[in-house]
mmCIF file with all atom_site columns, C-alpha atoms and ligand atoms in Angstrom:
data_model
loop_
_atom_site.group_PDB
_atom_site.id
_atom_site.type_symbol
_atom_site.label_atom_id
_atom_site.label_alt_id
_atom_site.label_comp_id
_atom_site.label_asym_id
_atom_site.label_entity_id
_atom_site.label_seq_id
_atom_site.pdbx_PDB_ins_code
_atom_site.Cartn_x
_atom_site.Cartn_y
_atom_site.Cartn_z
_atom_site.occupancy
_atom_site.B_iso_or_equiv
_atom_site.pdbx_formal_charge
_atom_site.auth_seq_id
_atom_site.auth_comp_id
_atom_site.auth_asym_id
_atom_site.auth_atom_id
_atom_site.pdbx_PDB_model_num
ATOM   1   C  CA  . UNK A 1 1   ? -12.454 -1.966  30.954 1.00 0.00 ? 1   UNK A CA  1
ATOM   2   C  CA  . UNK A 1 2   ? -10.424 -0.690  28.064 1.00 0.00 ? 2   UNK A CA  1
ATOM   3   C  CA  . UNK A 1 3   ? -8.031  2.230   28.219 1.00 0.00 ? 3   UNK A CA  1
ATOM   4   C  CA  . UNK A 1 4   ? -8.407  5.061   25.740 1.00 0.00 ? 4   UNK A CA  1
ATOM   5   C  CA  . UNK A 1 5   ? -5.891  4.639   22.890 1.00 0.00 ? 5   UNK A CA  1
ATOM   6   C  CA  . UNK A 1 6   ? -5.788  8.035   21.213 1.00 0.00 ? 6   UNK A CA  1
ATOM   7   C  CA  . UNK A 1 7   ? -5.395  11.530  22.558 1.00 0.00 ? 7   UNK A CA  1
ATOM   8   C  CA  . UNK A 1 8   ? -8.471  13.642  23.298 1.00 0.00 ? 8   UNK A CA  1
ATOM   9   C  CA  . UNK A 1 9   ? -6.542  16.832  22.550 1.00 0.00 ? 9   UNK A CA  1
ATOM   10  C  CA  . UNK A 1 10  ? -4.525  16.081  19.379 1.00 0.00 ? 10  UNK A CA  1
ATOM   11  C  CA  . UNK A 1 11  ? -6.109  12.727  18.346 1.00 0.00 ? 11  UNK A CA  1
ATOM   12  C  CA  . UNK A 1 12  ? -2.684  11.072  18.062 1.00 0.00 ? 12  UNK A CA  1
ATOM   13  C  CA  . UNK A 1 13  ? -2.499  7.393   18.899 1.00 0.00 ? 13  UNK A CA  1
ATOM   14  C  CA  . UNK A 1 14  ? 0.138   5.918   21.155 1.00 0.00 ? 14  UNK A CA  1
ATOM   15  C  CA  . UNK A 1 15  ? -0.782  6.781   24.702 1.00 0.00 ? 15  UNK A CA  1
ATOM   16  C  CA  . UNK A 1 16  ? 1.584   5.731   27.447 1.00 0.00 ? 16  UNK A CA  1
ATOM   17  C  CA  . UNK A 1 17  ? 0.110   4.249   30.626 1.00 0.00 ? 17  UNK A CA  1
ATOM   18  C  CA  . UNK A 1 18  ? 1.848   6.126   33.433 1.00 0.00 ? 18  UNK A CA  1
ATOM   19  C  CA  . UNK A 1 19  ? -0.044  5.006   36.476 1.00 0.00 ? 19  UNK A CA  1
ATOM   20  C  CA  . UNK A 1 20  ? -2.767  2.734   37.745 1.00 0.00 ? 20  UNK A CA  1
ATOM   21  C  CA  . UNK A 1 21  ? -4.254  5.252   40.152 1.00 0.00 ? 21  UNK A CA  1
ATOM   22  C  CA  . UNK A 1 22  ? -7.127  3.444   41.818 1.00 0.00 ? 22  UNK A CA  1
ATOM   23  C  CA  . UNK A 1 23  ? -8.959  0.149   41.792 1.00 0.00 ? 23  UNK A CA  1
ATOM   24  C  CA  . UNK A 1 24  ? -12.130 -0.819  43.636 1.00 0.00 ? 24  UNK A CA  1
ATOM   25  C  CA  . UNK A 1 25  ? -13.738 -4.240  43.448 1.00 0.00 ? 25  UNK A CA  1
ATOM   26  C  CA  . UNK A 1 26  ? -12.977 -7.085  41.028 1.00 0.00 ? 26  UNK A CA  1
ATOM   27  C  CA  . UNK A 1 27  ? -13.290 -6.706  37.220 1.00 0.00 ? 27  UNK A CA  1
ATOM   28  C  CA  . UNK A 1 28  ? -16.402 -8.103  35.500 1.00 0.00 ? 28  UNK A CA  1
ATOM   29  C  CA  . UNK A 1 29  ? -14.423 -10.754 33.588 1.00 0.00 ? 29  UNK A CA  1
ATOM   30  C  CA  . UNK A 1 30  ? -12.584 -12.010 36.686 1.00 0.00 ? 30  UNK A CA  1
ATOM   31  C  CA  . UNK A 1 31  ? -13.792 -14.591 39.190 1.00 0.00 ? 31  UNK A CA  1
ATOM   32  C  CA  . UNK A 1 32  ? -15.235 -13.188 42.390 1.00 0.00 ? 32  UNK A CA  1
ATOM   33  C  CA  . UNK A 1 33  ? -16.734 -10.188 40.565 1.00 0.00 ? 33  UNK A CA  1
ATOM   34  C  CA  . UNK A 1 34  ? -19.558 -8.735  42.603 1.00 0.00 ? 34  UNK A CA  1
ATOM   35  C  CA  . UNK A 1 35  ? -21.499 -6.369  40.278 1.00 0.00 ? 35  UNK A CA  1
ATOM   36  C  CA  . UNK A 1 36  ? -19.369 -3.276  40.763 1.00 0.00 ? 36  UNK A CA  1
ATOM   37  C  CA  . UNK A 1 37  ? -15.855 -2.360  39.705 1.00 0.00 ? 37  UNK A CA  1
ATOM   38  C  CA  . UNK A 1 38  ? -14.107 0.991   39.344 1.00 0.00 ? 38  UNK A CA  1
ATOM   39  C  CA  . UNK A 1 39  ? -10.685 1.887   38.083 1.00 0.00 ? 39  UNK A CA  1
ATOM   40  C  CA  . UNK A 1 40  ? -8.725  5.072   37.410 1.00 0.00 ? 40  UNK A CA  1
ATOM   41  C  CA  . UNK A 1 41  ? -5.735  5.303   35.059 1.00 0.00 ? 41  UNK A CA  1
ATOM   42  C  CA  . UNK A 1 42  ? -3.295  8.047   34.142 1.00 0.00 ? 42  UNK A CA  1
ATOM   43  C  CA  . UNK A 1 43  ? -2.081  8.108   30.553 1.00 0.00 ? 43  UNK A CA  1
ATOM   44  C  CA  . UNK A 1 44  ? 0.123   10.519  28.639 1.00 0.00 ? 44  UNK A CA  1
ATOM   45  C  CA  . UNK A 1 45  ? 0.078   11.478  24.965 1.00 0.00 ? 45  UNK A CA  1
ATOM   46  C  CA  . UNK A 1 46  ? 3.465   10.942  23.359 1.00 0.00 ? 46  UNK A CA  1
ATOM   47  C  CA  . UNK A 1 47  ? 2.623   13.500  20.681 1.00 0.00 ? 47  UNK A CA  1
ATOM   48  C  CA  . UNK A 1 48  ? 1.412   16.610  22.545 1.00 0.00 ? 48  UNK A CA  1
ATOM   49  C  CA  . UNK A 1 49  ? 2.360   15.667  26.117 1.00 0.00 ? 49  UNK A CA  1
ATOM   50  C  CA  . UNK A 1 50  ? -1.113  16.069  27.562 1.00 0.00 ? 50  UNK A CA  1
ATOM   51  C  CA  . UNK A 1 51  ? -2.055  13.867  30.482 1.00 0.00 ? 51  UNK A CA  1
ATOM   52  C  CA  . UNK A 1 52  ? -5.318  11.948  30.399 1.00 0.00 ? 52  UNK A CA  1
ATOM   53  C  CA  . UNK A 1 53  ? -6.951  10.721  33.561 1.00 0.00 ? 53  UNK A CA  1
ATOM   54  C  CA  . UNK A 1 54  ? -9.481  7.997   32.806 1.00 0.00 ? 54  UNK A CA  1
ATOM   55  C  CA  . UNK A 1 55  ? -12.152 7.144   35.327 1.00 0.00 ? 55  UNK A CA  1
ATOM   56  C  CA  . UNK A 1 56  ? -14.098 3.967   34.724 1.00 0.00 ? 56  UNK A CA  1
ATOM   57  C  CA  . UNK A 1 57  ? -17.056 2.593   36.575 1.00 0.00 ? 57  UNK A CA  1
ATOM   58  C  CA  . UNK A 1 58  ? -18.803 -0.715  35.948 1.00 0.00 ? 58  UNK A CA  1
ATOM   59  C  CA  . UNK A 1 59  ? -22.025 -1.869  37.523 1.00 0.00 ? 59  UNK A CA  1
ATOM   60  C  CA  . UNK A 1 60  ? -23.882 -4.881  36.154 1.00 0.00 ? 60  UNK A CA  1
ATOM   61  C  CA  . UNK A 1 61  ? -26.580 -4.957  38.806 1.00 0.00 ? 61  UNK A CA  1
ATOM   62  C  CA  . UNK A 1 62  ? -29.021 -5.050  35.954 1.00 0.00 ? 62  UNK A CA  1
ATOM   63  C  CA  . UNK A 1 63  ? -32.688 -4.242  36.281 1.00 0.00 ? 63  UNK A CA  1
ATOM   64  C  CA  . UNK A 1 64  ? -35.332 -2.552  34.186 1.00 0.00 ? 64  UNK A CA  1
ATOM   65  C  CA  . UNK A 1 65  ? -34.104 0.717   32.690 1.00 0.00 ? 65  UNK A CA  1
ATOM   66  C  CA  . UNK A 1 66  ? -30.967 0.703   34.764 1.00 0.00 ? 66  UNK A CA  1
ATOM   67  C  CA  . UNK A 1 67  ? -28.121 3.005   33.822 1.00 0.00 ? 67  UNK A CA  1
ATOM   68  C  CA  . UNK A 1 68  ? -25.329 1.773   31.553 1.00 0.00 ? 68  UNK A CA  1
ATOM   69  C  CA  . UNK A 1 69  ? -23.080 -1.043  32.723 1.00 0.00 ? 69  UNK A CA  1
ATOM   70  C  CA  . UNK A 1 70  ? -19.887 0.675   31.679 1.00 0.00 ? 70  UNK A CA  1
ATOM   71  C  CA  . UNK A 1 71  ? -19.222 4.350   32.166 1.00 0.00 ? 71  UNK A CA  1
ATOM   72  C  CA  . UNK A 1 72  ? -16.100 6.317   31.314 1.00 0.00 ? 72  UNK A CA  1
ATOM   73  C  CA  . UNK A 1 73  ? -15.075 9.882   32.098 1.00 0.00 ? 73  UNK A CA  1
ATOM   74  C  CA  . UNK A 1 74  ? -11.911 11.629  30.949 1.00 0.00 ? 74  UNK A CA  1
ATOM   75  C  CA  . UNK A 1 75  ? -9.941  14.557  32.331 1.00 0.00 ? 75  UNK A CA  1
ATOM   76  C  CA  . UNK A 1 76  ? -7.085  16.278  30.531 1.00 0.00 ? 76  UNK A CA  1
ATOM   77  C  CA  . UNK A 1 77  ? -4.055  17.587  32.445 1.00 0.00 ? 77  UNK A CA  1
ATOM   78  C  CA  . UNK A 1 78  ? -2.091  20.503  31.023 1.00 0.00 ? 78  UNK A CA  1
ATOM   79  C  CA  . UNK A 1 79  ? 1.652   20.407  30.290 1.00 0.00 ? 79  UNK A CA  1
ATOM   80  C  CA  . UNK A 1 80  ? 2.637   22.331  33.429 1.00 0.00 ? 80  UNK A CA  1
ATOM   81  C  CA  . UNK A 1 81  ? 0.774   19.845  35.600 1.00 0.00 ? 81  UNK A CA  1
ATOM   82  C  CA  . UNK A 1 82  ? 2.377   16.987  33.679 1.00 0.00 ? 82  UNK A CA  1
ATOM   83  C  CA  . UNK A 1 83  ? 5.821   18.374  34.570 1.00 0.00 ? 83  UNK A CA  1
ATOM   84  C  CA  . UNK A 1 84  ? 4.926   18.187  38.262 1.00 0.00 ? 84  UNK A CA  1
ATOM   85  C  CA  . UNK A 1 85  ? 3.395   14.746  37.751 1.00 0.00 ? 85  UNK A CA  1
ATOM   86  C  CA  . UNK A 1 86  ? 6.461   13.349  35.988 1.00 0.00 ? 86  UNK A CA  1
ATOM   87  C  CA  . UNK A 1 87  ? 8.687   14.630  38.794 1.00 0.00 ? 87  UNK A CA  1
ATOM   88  C  CA  . UNK A 1 88  ? 6.483   13.011  41.438 1.00 0.00 ? 88  UNK A CA  1
ATOM   89  C  CA  . UNK A 1 89  ? 6.289   9.835   39.374 1.00 0.00 ? 89  UNK A CA  1
ATOM   90  C  CA  . UNK A 1 90  ? 10.019  9.343   39.952 1.00 0.00 ? 90  UNK A CA  1
ATOM   91  C  CA  . UNK A 1 91  ? 9.317   9.051   43.685 1.00 0.00 ? 91  UNK A CA  1
ATOM   92  C  CA  . UNK A 1 92  ? 6.519   6.474   43.274 1.00 0.00 ? 92  UNK A CA  1
ATOM   93  C  CA  . UNK A 1 93  ? 7.775   2.968   44.077 1.00 0.00 ? 93  UNK A CA  1
ATOM   94  C  CA  . UNK A 1 94  ? 4.932   1.164   42.279 1.00 0.00 ? 94  UNK A CA  1
ATOM   95  C  CA  . UNK A 1 95  ? 3.221   3.142   39.534 1.00 0.00 ? 95  UNK A CA  1
ATOM   96  C  CA  . UNK A 1 96  ? 1.094   0.197   38.386 1.00 0.00 ? 96  UNK A CA  1
ATOM   97  C  CA  . UNK A 1 97  ? -0.038  -0.695  41.909 1.00 0.00 ? 97  UNK A CA  1
ATOM   98  C  CA  . UNK A 1 98  ? -3.384  0.988   42.692 1.00 0.00 ? 98  UNK A CA  1
ATOM   99  C  CA  . UNK A 1 99  ? -2.842  0.413   46.418 1.00 0.00 ? 99  UNK A CA  1
ATOM   100 C  CA  . UNK A 1 100 ? 0.340   2.544   46.494 1.00 0.00 ? 100 UNK A CA  1
ATOM   101 C  CA  . UNK A 1 101 ? 0.045   5.510   48.860 1.00 0.00 ? 101 UNK A CA  1
ATOM   102 C  CA  . UNK A 1 102 ? 2.811   7.744   47.515 1.00 0.00 ? 102 UNK A CA  1
ATOM   103 C  CA  . UNK A 1 103 ? 2.268   11.488  47.064 1.00 0.00 ? 103 UNK A CA  1
ATOM   104 C  CA  . UNK A 1 104 ? 1.308   11.232  43.395 1.00 0.00 ? 104 UNK A CA  1
ATOM   105 C  CA  . UNK A 1 105 ? -1.080  8.318   43.894 1.00 0.00 ? 105 UNK A CA  1
ATOM   106 C  CA  . UNK A 1 106 ? -2.826  10.302  46.632 1.00 0.00 ? 106 UNK A CA  1
ATOM   107 C  CA  . UNK A 1 107 ? -2.998  13.502  44.580 1.00 0.00 ? 107 UNK A CA  1
ATOM   108 C  CA  . UNK A 1 108 ? -4.501  11.690  41.602 1.00 0.00 ? 108 UNK A CA  1
ATOM   109 C  CA  . UNK A 1 109 ? -6.958  9.771   43.783 1.00 0.00 ? 109 UNK A CA  1
ATOM   110 C  CA  . UNK A 1 110 ? -8.212  13.196  44.832 1.00 0.00 ? 110 UNK A CA  1
ATOM   111 C  CA  . UNK A 1 111 ? -9.973  13.187  41.459 1.00 0.00 ? 111 UNK A CA  1
ATOM   112 C  CA  . UNK A 1 112 ? -12.613 10.947  43.029 1.00 0.00 ? 112 UNK A CA  1
ATOM   113 C  CA  . UNK A 1 113 ? -14.159 13.952  44.724 1.00 0.00 ? 113 UNK A CA  1
ATOM   114 C  CA  . UNK A 1 114 ? -14.119 16.115  41.597 1.00 0.00 ? 114 UNK A CA  1
ATOM   115 C  CA  . UNK A 1 115 ? -17.214 16.315  39.453 1.00 0.00 ? 115 UNK A CA  1
ATOM   116 C  CA  . UNK A 1 116 ? -16.397 17.601  35.995 1.00 0.00 ? 116 UNK A CA  1
ATOM   117 C  CA  . UNK A 1 117 ? -19.963 18.019  34.799 1.00 0.00 ? 117 UNK A CA  1
ATOM   118 C  CA  . UNK A 1 118 ? -19.268 15.941  31.710 1.00 0.00 ? 118 UNK A CA  1
ATOM   119 C  CA  . UNK A 1 119 ? -21.441 13.318  30.100 1.00 0.00 ? 119 UNK A CA  1
ATOM   120 C  CA  . UNK A 1 120 ? -20.087 9.784   30.492 1.00 0.00 ? 120 UNK A CA  1
ATOM   121 C  CA  . UNK A 1 121 ? -19.212 7.631   27.489 1.00 0.00 ? 121 UNK A CA  1
ATOM   122 C  CA  . UNK A 1 122 ? -19.869 3.884   27.178 1.00 0.00 ? 122 UNK A CA  1
ATOM   123 C  CA  . UNK A 1 123 ? -16.568 3.060   25.480 1.00 0.00 ? 123 UNK A CA  1
ATOM   124 C  CA  . UNK A 1 124 ? -13.258 4.821   24.851 1.00 0.00 ? 124 UNK A CA  1
ATOM   125 C  CA  . UNK A 1 125 ? -13.412 7.366   22.035 1.00 0.00 ? 125 UNK A CA  1
ATOM   126 C  CA  . UNK A 1 126 ? -10.899 10.044  21.103 1.00 0.00 ? 126 UNK A CA  1
ATOM   127 C  CA  . UNK A 1 127 ? -13.810 12.411  20.428 1.00 0.00 ? 127 UNK A CA  1
ATOM   128 C  CA  . UNK A 1 128 ? -15.345 12.056  23.873 1.00 0.00 ? 128 UNK A CA  1
ATOM   129 C  CA  . UNK A 1 129 ? -16.254 14.999  26.041 1.00 0.00 ? 129 UNK A CA  1
ATOM   130 C  CA  . UNK A 1 130 ? -13.702 15.839  28.725 1.00 0.00 ? 130 UNK A CA  1
ATOM   131 C  CA  . UNK A 1 131 ? -13.019 18.310  31.511 1.00 0.00 ? 131 UNK A CA  1
ATOM   132 C  CA  . UNK A 1 132 ? -9.656  19.884  32.338 1.00 0.00 ? 132 UNK A CA  1
ATOM   133 C  CA  . UNK A 1 133 ? -7.702  19.471  35.531 1.00 0.00 ? 133 UNK A CA  1
ATOM   134 C  CA  . UNK A 1 134 ? -4.657  21.261  36.808 1.00 0.00 ? 134 UNK A CA  1
ATOM   135 C  CA  . UNK A 1 135 ? -2.399  20.758  39.815 1.00 0.00 ? 135 UNK A CA  1
ATOM   136 C  CA  . UNK A 1 136 ? -2.401  23.592  42.311 1.00 0.00 ? 136 UNK A CA  1
ATOM   137 C  CA  . UNK A 1 137 ? -0.211  24.162  45.326 1.00 0.00 ? 137 UNK A CA  1
ATOM   138 C  CA  . UNK A 1 138 ? -1.952  24.525  48.672 1.00 0.00 ? 138 UNK A CA  1
ATOM   139 C  CA  . UNK A 1 139 ? 0.521   25.072  51.501 1.00 0.00 ? 139 UNK A CA  1
ATOM   140 C  CA  . UNK A 1 140 ? 2.972   22.143  51.295 1.00 0.00 ? 140 UNK A CA  1
ATOM   141 C  CA  . UNK A 1 141 ? 0.460   20.044  49.408 1.00 0.00 ? 141 UNK A CA  1
ATOM   142 C  CA  . UNK A 1 142 ? -0.457  19.774  45.780 1.00 0.00 ? 142 UNK A CA  1
ATOM   143 C  CA  . UNK A 1 143 ? -3.945  18.891  44.702 1.00 0.00 ? 143 UNK A CA  1
ATOM   144 C  CA  . UNK A 1 144 ? -6.035  18.523  41.594 1.00 0.00 ? 144 UNK A CA  1
ATOM   145 C  CA  . UNK A 1 145 ? -8.431  21.270  40.680 1.00 0.00 ? 145 UNK A CA  1
ATOM   146 C  CA  . UNK A 1 146 ? -11.034 21.529  37.972 1.00 0.00 ? 146 UNK A CA  1
ATOM   147 C  CA  . UNK A 1 147 ? -10.347 24.191  35.363 1.00 0.00 ? 147 UNK A CA  1
ATOM   148 C  CA  . UNK A 1 148 ? -13.548 26.117  34.874 1.00 0.00 ? 148 UNK A CA  1
ATOM   149 C  CA  . UNK A 1 149 ? -14.659 26.433  31.284 1.00 0.00 ? 149 UNK A CA  1
ATOM   150 C  CA  . UNK A 1 150 ? -14.462 29.943  29.922 1.00 0.00 ? 150 UNK A CA  1
ATOM   151 C  CA  . UNK A 1 151 ? -17.892 31.245  29.063 1.00 0.00 ? 151 UNK A CA  1
HETATM 152 ZN ZN1 . ZN  B 2 .   ? -2.061  14.576  22.279 1.00 0.00 ? 201 ZN  B ZN1 1
HETATM 153 ZN ZN1 . ZN  B 2 .   ? 2.648   5.499   43.986 1.00 0.00 ? 202 ZN  B ZN1 1
#
C-alpha cells in the first residue's frame, strides 16, 4: 500500500498523515500475509486544509479474470469537519495505532459502512475520483455522512 501524496482538491503535494484509522490482516510484503489486507488512513492537505480518507484493499487470491489486487478509494472531508476532527485528534492517545478505540478512531471507522459510489483506482493518483464526507451530529454522537452530489 502507498498513501496518496498530493491533494485531490488543490493538487498540492505535502500531505500530512494524521491517523492510521483501521488495519485488517497482514500486508502483502510482510511475513504471515494471507491473501487479504485492508487499511484506512486519514491525511490532511497542508495547502487547502482538506482531509483525505484513503481506503485500501488488497486481495491476491488470484484466479482467472479476478478483480484487481490493489484497490483504492478516496473521500474528501470539508474544512468544517476537519475542525471537529482536529479537536478530537487531541484526545486520541495513539493516532498511528489502528487498534485505538477513541472517539475519532471510531467515527472514522464508520466509513467502512459508507459506499461512495466511486470507481476504485489501482494506485494513488491526485486526479482520482472521490466522494465527499462530512461529520454530522446525531444526539451526543458524531458520525460520518456521505455528501450527495448535486445534480
Ligand atoms: Zn489541498
Ligand atoms: Zn484514537
